[in-house]
Amino acid sequence: MPGLAAQILVVGVCATVVMDLWAVLLRRVFGIVPLDFAMVGRWLGHMPAGRFAHAGIGRATPIPAEKALGWFAHYAIGVAFAAGLIALAGRHWLAAPTLPPALAFGVLTVVMPFFIMQPALGAGIAASKTPHPKQARLRSLLTHGVFGVGLYAGGRLVHALAGMLALV
């Protein structure tokens, strides 16, 4: 199998894709509108000018290519979280992935939106300034749990690819 960085990339992208598919399911079945990653791009785009928090990111001045920047950041964060899981669980987790550490780590990643992104985008700590904070928190927890399942799926994919490459 390719090196550790490639394995982390596969796990992180896989986990993020699983989370995105979950968002598509929620939208189609329940009409729940997912986070607009253009707003993440807008938030990041304002950082070089020293603006790290907004009262409402939707009212902030748009930046060029904010949607692309937001989607890139979304996947980069997924890969960074995969690296975090593997750093904590150990490289041996990739040789025999198990669900509990991936799921636990996925749920723990909810700290990022609760205490960094939501406040910085104007939604308050743990979505406290949204119209339905409890629903928003539950959705975030579920989504990050799904991300954890995606981390496990990515680990299984890396494990399967390693087995197939060993046969070649």
mmCIF file of C-alpha atoms in Angstrom, residues 19-155:
data_model
loop_
_atom_site.group_PDB
_atom_site.id
_atom_site.type_symbol
_atom_site.label_atom_id
_atom_site.label_comp_id
_atom_site.label_asym_id
_atom_site.label_seq_id
_atom_site.Cartn_x
_atom_site.Cartn_y
_atom_site.Cartn_z
ATOM 1 C CA MET A 19 -20.770 12.711 5.591
ATOM 2 C CA ASP A 20 -21.738 14.505 2.368
ATOM 3 C CA LEU A 21 -23.948 11.588 1.306
ATOM 4 C CA TRP A 22 -25.630 11.818 4.728
ATOM 5 C CA ALA A 23 -26.307 15.508 4.056
ATOM 6 C CA VAL A 24 -27.835 14.633 0.670
ATOM 7 C CA LEU A 25 -30.063 12.040 2.346
ATOM 8 C CA LEU A 26 -31.201 14.527 5.001
ATOM 9 C CA ARG A 27 -31.987 17.100 2.331
ATOM 10 C CA ARG A 28 -33.916 14.723 0.062
ATOM 11 C CA VAL A 29 -35.831 12.848 2.764
ATOM 12 C CA PHE A 30 -36.363 15.540 5.402
ATOM 13 C CA GLY A 31 -35.752 18.807 3.553
ATOM 14 C CA ILE A 32 -32.903 19.708 5.917
ATOM 15 C CA VAL A 33 -30.648 22.221 4.200
ATOM 16 C CA PRO A 34 -26.958 21.479 4.813
ATOM 17 C CA LEU A 35 -24.226 23.981 5.577
ATOM 18 C CA ASP A 36 -23.406 26.141 2.574
ATOM 19 C CA PHE A 37 -19.657 25.636 2.219
ATOM 20 C CA ALA A 38 -19.426 28.971 0.423
ATOM 21 C CA MET A 39 -19.928 30.496 3.884
ATOM 22 C CA VAL A 40 -16.930 28.533 5.174
ATOM 23 C CA GLY A 41 -14.945 29.858 2.219
ATOM 24 C CA ARG A 42 -16.145 33.373 2.962
ATOM 25 C CA TRP A 43 -15.092 32.994 6.608
ATOM 26 C CA LEU A 44 -11.649 31.741 5.576
ATOM 27 C CA GLY A 45 -11.377 34.427 2.910
ATOM 28 C CA HIS A 46 -11.784 37.171 5.497
ATOM 29 C CA MET A 47 -9.039 35.787 7.758
ATOM 30 C CA PRO A 48 -6.059 37.317 5.903
ATOM 31 C CA ALA A 49 -7.559 40.738 6.654
ATOM 32 C CA GLY A 50 -7.691 39.837 10.359
ATOM 33 C CA ARG A 51 -11.434 39.104 10.488
ATOM 34 C CA PHE A 52 -11.946 35.798 12.304
ATOM 35 C CA ALA A 53 -15.516 36.147 13.595
ATOM 36 C CA HIS A 54 -18.713 37.556 12.150
ATOM 37 C CA ALA A 55 -22.097 38.482 13.589
ATOM 38 C CA GLY A 56 -23.602 36.728 10.564
ATOM 39 C CA ILE A 57 -21.354 35.285 7.874
ATOM 40 C CA GLY A 58 -24.137 35.548 5.291
ATOM 41 C CA ARG A 59 -24.015 39.336 5.607
ATOM 42 C CA ALA A 60 -20.222 39.516 5.229
ATOM 43 C CA THR A 61 -18.779 40.690 1.927
ATOM 44 C CA PRO A 62 -18.508 37.772 -0.525
ATOM 45 C CA ILE A 63 -15.019 36.785 -1.624
ATOM 46 C CA PRO A 64 -13.899 35.405 -4.995
ATOM 47 C CA ALA A 65 -14.150 31.595 -5.297
ATOM 48 C CA GLU A 66 -15.618 31.261 -1.805
ATOM 49 C CA LYS A 67 -17.582 28.121 -2.702
ATOM 50 C CA ALA A 68 -14.486 26.349 -4.051
ATOM 51 C CA LEU A 69 -12.447 27.465 -1.038
ATOM 52 C CA GLY A 70 -15.156 26.230 1.330
ATOM 53 C CA TRP A 71 -15.395 22.802 -0.305
ATOM 54 C CA PHE A 72 -11.597 22.477 -0.371
ATOM 55 C CA ALA A 73 -11.472 23.354 3.329
ATOM 56 C CA HIS A 74 -14.265 20.857 4.085
ATOM 57 C CA TYR A 75 -12.251 18.011 2.553
ATOM 58 C CA ALA A 76 -8.937 19.238 3.979
ATOM 59 C CA ILE A 77 -10.487 19.254 7.460
ATOM 60 C CA GLY A 78 -11.780 15.715 6.877
ATOM 61 C CA VAL A 79 -8.270 14.576 5.955
ATOM 62 C CA ALA A 80 -6.797 16.406 8.969
ATOM 63 C CA PHE A 81 -9.310 14.670 11.237
ATOM 64 C CA ALA A 82 -8.357 11.314 9.692
ATOM 65 C CA ALA A 83 -4.729 12.103 10.531
ATOM 66 C CA GLY A 84 -5.834 12.884 14.089
ATOM 67 C CA LEU A 85 -7.615 9.550 14.431
ATOM 68 C CA ILE A 86 -4.618 7.634 13.122
ATOM 69 C CA ALA A 87 -2.250 9.602 15.362
ATOM 70 C CA LEU A 88 -4.370 8.722 18.401
ATOM 71 C CA ALA A 89 -5.332 5.150 17.490
ATOM 72 C CA GLY A 90 -1.933 4.323 16.020
ATOM 73 C CA ARG A 91 -0.861 3.187 12.578
ATOM 74 C CA HIS A 92 -1.847 -0.340 13.521
ATOM 75 C CA TRP A 93 -5.504 0.792 13.320
ATOM 76 C CA LEU A 94 -5.095 0.963 9.531
ATOM 77 C CA ALA A 95 -4.021 -2.699 9.482
ATOM 78 C CA ALA A 96 -7.151 -3.760 11.401
ATOM 79 C CA PRO A 97 -9.704 -0.911 11.491
ATOM 80 C CA THR A 98 -12.406 -1.114 14.142
ATOM 81 C CA LEU A 99 -15.529 0.980 14.504
ATOM 82 C CA PRO A 100 -15.367 2.134 18.162
ATOM 83 C CA PRO A 101 -12.310 4.419 17.918
ATOM 84 C CA ALA A 102 -13.459 5.835 14.568
ATOM 85 C CA LEU A 103 -16.984 6.491 15.832
ATOM 86 C CA ALA A 104 -15.758 8.003 19.109
ATOM 87 C CA PHE A 105 -13.279 10.223 17.287
ATOM 88 C CA GLY A 106 -15.948 11.260 14.774
ATOM 89 C CA VAL A 107 -18.297 12.312 17.559
ATOM 90 C CA LEU A 108 -15.476 14.189 19.307
ATOM 91 C CA THR A 109 -14.835 16.227 16.171
ATOM 92 C CA VAL A 110 -18.122 18.026 16.878
ATOM 93 C CA VAL A 111 -16.017 20.233 19.148
ATOM 94 C CA MET A 112 -14.796 22.043 16.016
ATOM 95 C CA PRO A 113 -18.190 23.316 14.837
ATOM 96 C CA PHE A 114 -19.593 23.820 18.346
ATOM 97 C CA PHE A 115 -16.743 25.935 19.678
ATOM 98 C CA ILE A 116 -14.948 27.329 16.643
ATOM 99 C CA MET A 117 -16.970 27.435 13.426
ATOM 100 C CA GLN A 118 -20.484 28.140 14.690
ATOM 101 C CA PRO A 119 -19.384 31.014 16.948
ATOM 102 C CA ALA A 120 -17.121 32.437 14.220
ATOM 103 C CA LEU A 121 -19.921 32.296 11.638
ATOM 104 C CA GLY A 122 -22.353 34.072 13.959
ATOM 105 C CA ALA A 123 -24.390 31.059 15.138
ATOM 106 C CA GLY A 124 -23.092 31.183 18.725
ATOM 107 C CA ILE A 125 -21.463 28.475 20.807
ATOM 108 C CA ALA A 126 -23.051 25.132 19.941
ATOM 109 C CA ALA A 127 -25.583 26.886 17.683
ATOM 110 C CA SER A 128 -26.994 28.846 20.629
ATOM 111 C CA LYS A 129 -28.042 31.776 18.404
ATOM 112 C CA THR A 130 -29.914 29.664 15.849
ATOM 113 C CA PRO A 131 -33.723 29.406 15.782
ATOM 114 C CA HIS A 132 -33.630 25.771 17.014
ATOM 115 C CA PRO A 133 -30.355 25.199 18.890
ATOM 116 C CA LYS A 134 -31.228 21.726 20.230
ATOM 117 C CA GLN A 135 -32.067 20.477 16.741
ATOM 118 C CA ALA A 136 -28.904 22.015 15.331
ATOM 119 C CA ARG A 137 -26.795 20.383 18.060
ATOM 120 C CA LEU A 138 -28.394 16.987 17.518
ATOM 121 C CA ARG A 139 -27.864 17.266 13.749
ATOM 122 C CA SER A 140 -24.221 18.181 14.309
ATOM 123 C CA LEU A 141 -23.703 15.241 16.666
ATOM 124 C CA LEU A 142 -25.376 12.827 14.250
ATOM 125 C CA THR A 143 -23.440 14.182 11.291
ATOM 126 C CA HIS A 144 -20.133 13.842 13.111
ATOM 127 C CA GLY A 145 -21.143 10.332 14.193
ATOM 128 C CA VAL A 146 -21.749 9.542 10.517
ATOM 129 C CA PHE A 147 -18.323 11.031 9.799
ATOM 130 C CA GLY A 148 -16.922 8.550 12.338
ATOM 131 C CA VAL A 149 -18.612 5.695 10.483
ATOM 132 C CA GLY A 150 -17.016 7.128 7.335
ATOM 133 C CA LEU A 151 -13.608 7.070 9.019
ATOM 134 C CA TYR A 152 -14.146 3.380 9.725
ATOM 135 C CA ALA A 153 -15.290 2.780 6.120
ATOM 136 C CA GLY A 154 -12.189 4.610 4.891
ATOM 137 C CA GLY A 155 -10.005 2.481 7.141
#
